[in-house]
CSV table of C-alpha atoms and ligand atoms in Angstrom, one decimal:
chain,number,residue,atom,x,y,z
A,794,MET,CA,0.0,0.0,0.0
A,795,LEU,CA,1.2,3.5,-0.9
A,796,LEU,CA,0.9,5.0,2.6
A,797,ASP,CA,1.8,2.0,4.8
A,798,GLY,CA,2.5,3.1,8.4
A,799,LYS,CA,2.3,6.9,7.6
A,800,ILE,CA,0.6,9.2,10.1
A,801,ALA,CA,-1.7,11.8,8.6
A,802,ILE,CA,-3.9,14.8,9.6
A,803,VAL,CA,-6.7,15.8,7.3
A,804,THR,CA,-8.5,19.0,8.2
A,805,GLY,CA,-12.1,19.4,7.1
A,806,GLY,CA,-12.2,15.6,7.1
A,807,THR,CA,-15.9,15.1,8.0
A,808,ARG,CA,-17.4,15.3,4.6
A,809,GLY,CA,-16.7,15.9,0.9
A,810,ILE,CA,-13.2,15.8,-0.4
A,811,GLY,CA,-11.8,15.6,3.1
A,812,PHE,CA,-13.8,12.6,4.1
A,813,ALA,CA,-12.9,10.8,0.8
A,814,THR,CA,-9.2,11.6,1.5
A,815,VAL,CA,-9.5,10.2,5.1
A,816,LYS,CA,-11.0,6.9,3.7
A,817,THR,CA,-8.6,6.6,0.8
A,818,PHE,CA,-5.6,7.2,3.1
A,819,LEU,CA,-6.9,4.6,5.6
A,820,ASN,CA,-7.3,2.1,2.7
A,821,GLN,CA,-3.7,2.9,1.6
A,822,GLY,CA,-2.4,1.9,5.1
A,823,ALA,CA,-2.2,5.3,6.8
A,824,LYS,CA,-3.3,6.1,10.4
A,825,VAL,CA,-5.4,9.2,10.3
A,826,ALA,CA,-6.5,12.1,12.5
A,827,LEU,CA,-9.6,13.6,11.1
A,828,PHE,CA,-10.2,17.2,12.0
A,829,GLY,CA,-13.6,18.8,11.8
A,830,SER,CA,-15.2,22.0,13.1
A,831,ARG,CA,-17.6,20.5,15.6
A,832,LYS,CA,-17.8,17.4,17.8
A,833,GLU,CA,-21.1,16.3,16.4
A,834,THR,CA,-19.9,16.2,12.7
A,835,VAL,CA,-16.6,14.5,13.8
A,836,ASP,CA,-18.5,11.8,15.6
A,837,ILE,CA,-20.8,11.2,12.6
A,838,ALA,CA,-17.8,10.8,10.3
A,839,LEU,CA,-16.1,8.4,12.8
A,840,GLU,CA,-19.3,6.4,13.0
A,841,LYS,CA,-19.5,6.1,9.2
A,842,LEU,CA,-15.9,4.9,9.0
A,843,LYS,CA,-16.5,2.4,11.8
A,844,GLU,CA,-19.5,0.9,9.8
A,845,GLU,CA,-17.1,0.3,6.9
A,846,ASN,CA,-14.2,-1.1,9.0
A,847,LYS,CA,-14.3,-1.2,12.8
A,848,ASP,CA,-10.5,-1.5,12.9
A,849,TYR,CA,-9.6,1.6,11.0
A,850,PRO,CA,-6.8,3.4,12.9
A,851,VAL,CA,-8.5,6.8,13.0
A,852,ILE,CA,-9.2,9.5,15.6
A,853,GLY,CA,-11.2,12.7,15.4
A,854,LEU,CA,-10.5,16.1,16.8
A,855,TYR,CA,-12.1,19.5,16.4
A,856,PRO,CA,-9.6,22.4,17.2
A,857,ASN,CA,-10.3,25.9,16.0
A,858,LEU,CA,-7.9,26.0,13.1
A,859,MET,CA,-7.5,29.8,13.4
A,860,ASN,CA,-6.2,29.5,17.0
A,861,PRO,CA,-2.5,28.6,17.1
A,862,GLN,CA,-2.7,27.2,20.7
A,863,GLU,CA,-5.6,24.9,19.9
A,864,VAL,CA,-3.9,23.7,16.8
A,865,LYS,CA,-0.7,23.1,18.7
A,866,GLU,CA,-2.5,21.0,21.3
A,867,ALA,CA,-4.4,19.0,18.7
A,868,PHE,CA,-1.2,18.2,16.7
A,869,LYS,CA,0.4,17.1,20.0
A,870,LYS,CA,-2.5,14.8,20.7
A,871,VAL,CA,-1.9,13.2,17.2
A,872,VAL,CA,1.8,12.7,17.9
A,873,ASP,CA,1.1,11.3,21.4
A,874,THR,CA,-1.5,8.9,19.9
A,875,PHE,CA,0.3,7.7,16.8
A,876,GLY,CA,4.0,8.5,17.5
A,877,ARG,CA,4.8,11.0,14.7
A,878,LEU,CA,3.3,13.1,11.9
A,879,ASP,CA,4.2,12.3,8.2
A,880,ILE,CA,1.4,14.1,6.3
A,881,LEU,CA,-0.7,17.2,6.8
A,882,VAL,CA,-3.6,17.7,4.3
A,883,ASN,CA,-4.9,21.3,4.6
A,884,ASN,CA,-8.4,20.7,3.2
A,885,ALA,CA,-10.9,22.7,5.3
A,886,GLY,CA,-12.2,25.6,3.3
A,887,ILE,CA,-15.3,27.7,2.6
A,888,SER,CA,-16.5,29.8,-0.4
A,889,GLN,CA,-18.9,32.6,-1.0
A,890,ARG,CA,-20.2,33.9,-4.3
A,891,ASP,CA,-21.4,37.5,-3.6
A,892,LYS,CA,-20.6,40.2,-6.2
A,893,ILE,CA,-18.1,42.9,-5.2
A,894,PHE,CA,-20.8,45.5,-4.3
A,895,ASP,CA,-22.6,43.1,-2.0
A,896,TYR,CA,-19.4,41.6,-0.5
A,897,ASN,CA,-18.8,42.9,3.0
A,898,VAL,CA,-15.3,42.9,4.6
A,899,GLU,CA,-16.4,40.5,7.4
A,900,ASP,CA,-17.2,37.8,4.8
A,901,PHE,CA,-13.9,38.5,3.0
A,902,GLU,CA,-12.0,38.1,6.3
A,903,LYS,CA,-13.9,34.9,7.2
A,904,ILE,CA,-12.8,33.3,3.9
A,905,MET,CA,-9.2,34.5,4.3
A,906,ASN,CA,-9.1,33.3,8.0
A,907,LEU,CA,-10.0,29.7,7.2
A,908,ASN,CA,-8.7,29.3,3.6
A,909,VAL,CA,-5.3,31.1,4.2
A,910,ASN,CA,-4.5,31.9,7.8
A,911,ALA,CA,-5.5,28.4,9.1
A,912,VAL,CA,-3.4,26.8,6.4
A,913,PHE,CA,-0.4,28.9,7.6
A,914,ILE,CA,-1.1,28.1,11.3
A,915,CYS,CA,-1.4,24.3,10.6
A,916,SER,CA,1.6,24.2,8.2
A,917,LYS,CA,3.8,26.0,10.7
A,918,GLU,CA,2.9,23.5,13.5
A,919,ALA,CA,3.4,20.6,11.1
A,920,ALA,CA,6.7,22.0,9.9
A,921,HIS,CA,8.0,22.1,13.5
A,922,ILE,CA,7.2,18.5,14.1
A,923,MET,CA,8.3,17.3,10.7
A,924,LYS,CA,11.7,19.1,10.8
A,925,GLU,CA,12.5,17.6,14.2
A,926,GLN,CA,11.6,14.1,13.0
A,927,GLY,CA,13.5,14.4,9.7
A,928,GLY,CA,10.8,15.2,7.1
A,929,GLY,CA,7.2,15.0,6.0
A,930,VAL,CA,4.7,16.2,3.4
A,931,ILE,CA,2.3,19.1,3.5
A,932,LEU,CA,-0.6,19.1,1.0
A,933,ASN,CA,-2.9,22.1,0.4
A,934,THR,CA,-6.3,22.2,-1.3
A,935,SER,CA,-6.3,24.9,-3.9
A,936,SER,CA,-8.9,25.2,-6.7
A,937,MET,CA,-9.3,25.6,-10.4
A,938,VAL,CA,-10.3,29.2,-9.7
A,939,SER,CA,-6.7,29.8,-8.4
A,940,ILE,CA,-5.7,29.7,-12.0
A,941,TYR,CA,-8.5,31.4,-13.8
A,942,GLY,CA,-10.2,33.5,-11.2
A,943,GLN,CA,-14.0,33.6,-11.2
A,944,PRO,CA,-16.6,36.3,-12.0
A,945,SER,CA,-18.1,36.6,-8.5
A,946,GLY,CA,-17.1,35.8,-4.9
A,947,SER,CA,-13.7,37.3,-5.4
A,948,GLY,CA,-12.5,36.4,-1.8
A,949,TYR,CA,-12.5,32.7,-2.6
A,950,PRO,CA,-10.2,32.8,-5.7
A,951,THR,CA,-8.1,35.3,-3.9
A,952,SER,CA,-7.6,32.9,-1.0
A,953,LYS,CA,-6.7,30.0,-3.4
A,954,PHE,CA,-4.1,32.2,-5.2
A,955,ALA,CA,-2.7,32.7,-1.8
A,956,VAL,CA,-2.6,29.0,-1.1
A,957,ASN,CA,-0.7,28.5,-4.3
A,958,GLY,CA,1.8,31.2,-3.2
A,959,MET,CA,2.2,29.6,0.2
A,960,THR,CA,2.7,26.2,-1.4
A,961,LYS,CA,5.5,27.3,-3.7
A,962,SER,CA,7.2,29.4,-1.1
A,963,LEU,CA,7.1,26.9,1.7
A,964,ALA,CA,8.3,24.2,-0.7
A,965,ARG,CA,11.4,26.3,-1.3
A,966,GLU,CA,11.9,27.2,2.3
A,967,LEU,CA,11.4,23.7,3.7
A,968,GLY,CA,13.1,21.6,1.1
A,969,LYS,CA,16.3,21.5,3.1
A,970,ASP,CA,14.4,20.0,6.0
A,971,ASN,CA,13.1,17.2,3.7
A,972,ILE,CA,9.6,18.6,3.9
A,973,ARG,CA,7.7,18.5,0.6
A,974,VAL,CA,4.9,21.0,0.0
A,975,ASN,CA,2.4,20.6,-2.8
A,976,ALA,CA,-1.2,21.5,-3.7
A,977,VAL,CA,-4.1,19.9,-5.6
A,978,ALA,CA,-6.4,22.2,-7.5
A,979,PRO,CA,-9.8,20.5,-8.0
A,980,GLY,CA,-12.3,21.5,-10.6
A,981,VAL,CA,-16.0,21.2,-9.9
A,982,THR,CA,-16.2,18.2,-7.5
A,983,LYS,CA,-19.3,16.3,-6.5
A,984,THR,CA,-19.5,17.2,-2.8
A,985,ASP,CA,-22.8,17.9,-1.1
A,986,MET,CA,-23.1,21.4,-2.6
A,987,VAL,CA,-22.5,20.2,-6.2
A,988,ALA,CA,-24.6,17.0,-5.8
A,989,SER,CA,-27.6,19.0,-4.8
A,990,LEU,CA,-27.5,21.3,-7.9
A,991,PRO,CA,-30.4,20.8,-10.4
A,992,ASP,CA,-29.8,19.2,-13.7
A,993,ALA,CA,-30.4,22.5,-15.5
A,994,VAL,CA,-27.4,24.0,-13.7
A,995,ILE,CA,-25.1,21.0,-13.7
A,996,GLN,CA,-25.5,20.0,-17.4
A,997,PRO,CA,-24.0,23.2,-18.9
A,998,ILE,CA,-21.1,22.8,-16.5
A,999,ILE,CA,-20.4,19.3,-17.6
A,1000,ALA,CA,-20.7,20.3,-21.3
A,1001,GLY,CA,-17.8,22.6,-20.7
A,1002,ILE,CA,-15.5,20.0,-19.2
A,1003,PRO,CA,-13.5,18.0,-21.8
A,1004,LEU,CA,-13.8,14.8,-19.8
A,1005,LYS,CA,-17.6,15.3,-19.7
A,1006,ARG,CA,-18.2,14.7,-16.0
A,1007,VAL,CA,-17.6,16.6,-12.7
A,1008,GLY,CA,-14.9,15.2,-10.4
A,1009,GLU,CA,-15.6,12.7,-7.7
A,1010,PRO,CA,-14.1,13.4,-4.2
A,1011,GLU,CA,-12.1,10.2,-4.7
A,1012,ASP,CA,-10.4,11.8,-7.8
A,1013,VAL,CA,-8.9,14.5,-5.6
A,1014,ALA,CA,-8.2,12.0,-2.8
A,1015,ASN,CA,-6.2,9.8,-5.2
A,1016,ALA,CA,-4.1,12.8,-6.2
A,1017,PHE,CA,-3.4,13.5,-2.5
A,1018,VAL,CA,-2.3,9.9,-2.0
A,1019,PHE,CA,0.2,10.1,-4.9
A,1020,LEU,CA,1.7,13.4,-3.7
A,1021,ALA,CA,1.8,12.1,-0.1
A,1022,SER,CA,3.5,8.9,-1.1
A,1023,ASP,CA,7.2,8.1,-1.7
A,1024,MET,CA,6.4,7.8,-5.4
A,1025,ALA,CA,6.3,11.6,-5.4
A,1026,SER,CA,9.6,11.9,-3.5
A,1027,TYR,CA,11.1,14.4,-6.0
A,1028,ILE,CA,8.0,16.5,-6.4
A,1029,THR,CA,7.6,19.7,-4.4
A,1030,GLY,CA,6.1,23.1,-5.0
A,1031,VAL,CA,3.6,22.0,-7.6
A,1032,VAL,CA,-0.1,22.8,-7.9
A,1033,LEU,CA,-1.6,19.7,-9.5
A,1034,SER,CA,-4.9,20.3,-11.4
A,1035,VAL,CA,-7.6,17.6,-11.0
A,1036,ASP,CA,-10.3,19.2,-13.1
A,1037,GLY,CA,-10.9,17.2,-16.3
A,1038,ALA,CA,-9.2,20.1,-18.2
A,1039,ALA,CA,-12.1,22.5,-17.4
A,1040,ARG,CA,-11.2,26.1,-18.2
A,1041,SER,CA,-13.6,28.4,-16.5
B,1779,NAD,P1,-17.3,20.7,2.1
B,1779,NAD,O1,-18.1,21.9,2.4
B,1779,NAD,O2,-18.1,19.5,1.6
B,1779,NAD,O3,-16.4,20.3,3.3
B,1779,NAD,C1,-15.6,21.3,3.9
B,1779,NAD,C2,-15.0,20.8,5.1
B,1779,NAD,O4,-14.3,21.9,5.8
B,1779,NAD,C3,-15.9,20.1,6.1
B,1779,NAD,O5,-15.3,19.0,6.6
B,1779,NAD,C4,-16.1,21.2,7.2
B,1779,NAD,O6,-16.2,20.6,8.5
B,1779,NAD,C5,-14.7,21.9,7.2
B,1779,NAD,N1,-14.9,23.3,7.7
B,1779,NAD,C6,-15.7,24.2,7.2
B,1779,NAD,N2,-15.6,25.3,8.0
B,1779,NAD,C7,-14.7,25.0,8.9
B,1779,NAD,C8,-14.1,25.7,10.0
B,1779,NAD,N3,-14.4,27.0,10.3
B,1779,NAD,N4,-13.2,25.1,10.8
B,1779,NAD,C9,-12.8,23.9,10.5
B,1779,NAD,N5,-13.2,23.1,9.5
B,1779,NAD,C10,-14.2,23.7,8.7
B,1779,NAD,O7,-16.2,21.1,1.0
B,1779,NAD,P2,-15.5,20.4,-0.2
B,1779,NAD,O8,-16.2,20.7,-1.4
B,1779,NAD,O9,-15.2,19.0,0.2
B,1779,NAD,O10,-14.1,21.2,-0.2
B,1779,NAD,C11,-13.0,20.8,0.5
B,1779,NAD,C12,-11.8,21.7,0.0
B,1779,NAD,O11,-11.8,21.6,-1.5
B,1779,NAD,C13,-12.0,23.2,0.2
B,1779,NAD,O12,-10.8,23.8,0.6
B,1779,NAD,C14,-12.5,23.8,-1.1
B,1779,NAD,O13,-12.2,25.1,-1.3
B,1779,NAD,C15,-11.8,22.9,-2.1
B,1779,NAD,N6,-12.4,22.8,-3.4
B,1779,NAD,C16,-13.6,22.2,-3.6
B,1779,NAD,C17,-14.2,22.1,-4.8
B,1779,NAD,C18,-15.6,21.5,-5.1
B,1779,NAD,O14,-16.1,21.6,-6.2
B,1779,NAD,N7,-16.2,20.8,-4.2
B,1779,NAD,C19,-13.5,22.6,-5.9
B,1779,NAD,C20,-12.2,23.2,-5.7
B,1779,NAD,C21,-11.7,23.2,-4.4
């Protein structure tokens, strides 16, 4: 298995791309700490995993990702439980589609706080641990809109452009510590939000995608597995598109 014996943290692991990543990592031999925003949703996710395999080595935590002290304590709990930390997947993220004239500063800050500041806080904590133990992998969740922008909700693409910048910069800074830093940029992916869109909305989107389908959460999870594995041991600082060659 590609991640045999590796220890991973996946933020936003309770549903969507994060949950698929947790499951795929477990099936590839990793031990996983799933982070969510609330105890209730973390417990539901853990229950779902237990139904599939009661022996999955997985724990659930719900630190406030924007609070460095809570993040520090949660990461310590992971290391105390599993012994080390090999992989961090910064996946938790939110979006918002208001036009600029309706977009208030509080909403802009909310997006930047989770999509950018929390990625910085978690990456910093992971880097401390990984440097000390001799290496590791940090993976960020960017988006197709980090390449093309989008015609509304400018805070979201702005945050993902920042994620790409952080990915490339930390890759250069942390390479000497044997820490690889990469990002995956999903296109439209069938998480709850997309799955609930009516056919009239989803069909034109599919028509514009050369592979003629939206992505499955597992498509993104598989890219994370590859980048986290030793098969990608000379790959760092890349933003890997997983979008069926969509261009919008
Ligand atoms: P989702 O809404 O299904 O899941 C988001 C996850 O983030 C959940 O586990 C949630 O608990 C967590 N989260 C939300 N707010 C949080 C907070 N304040 N603190 C901690 N955790 C919080 O989303 P998804 O579609 O699976 O998206 C996951 C990532 O993929 C995001 O970074 C998103 O920007 C990115 N992405 C998604 C798509 C898509 O089409 N679904 C496309 C490109 C990029």
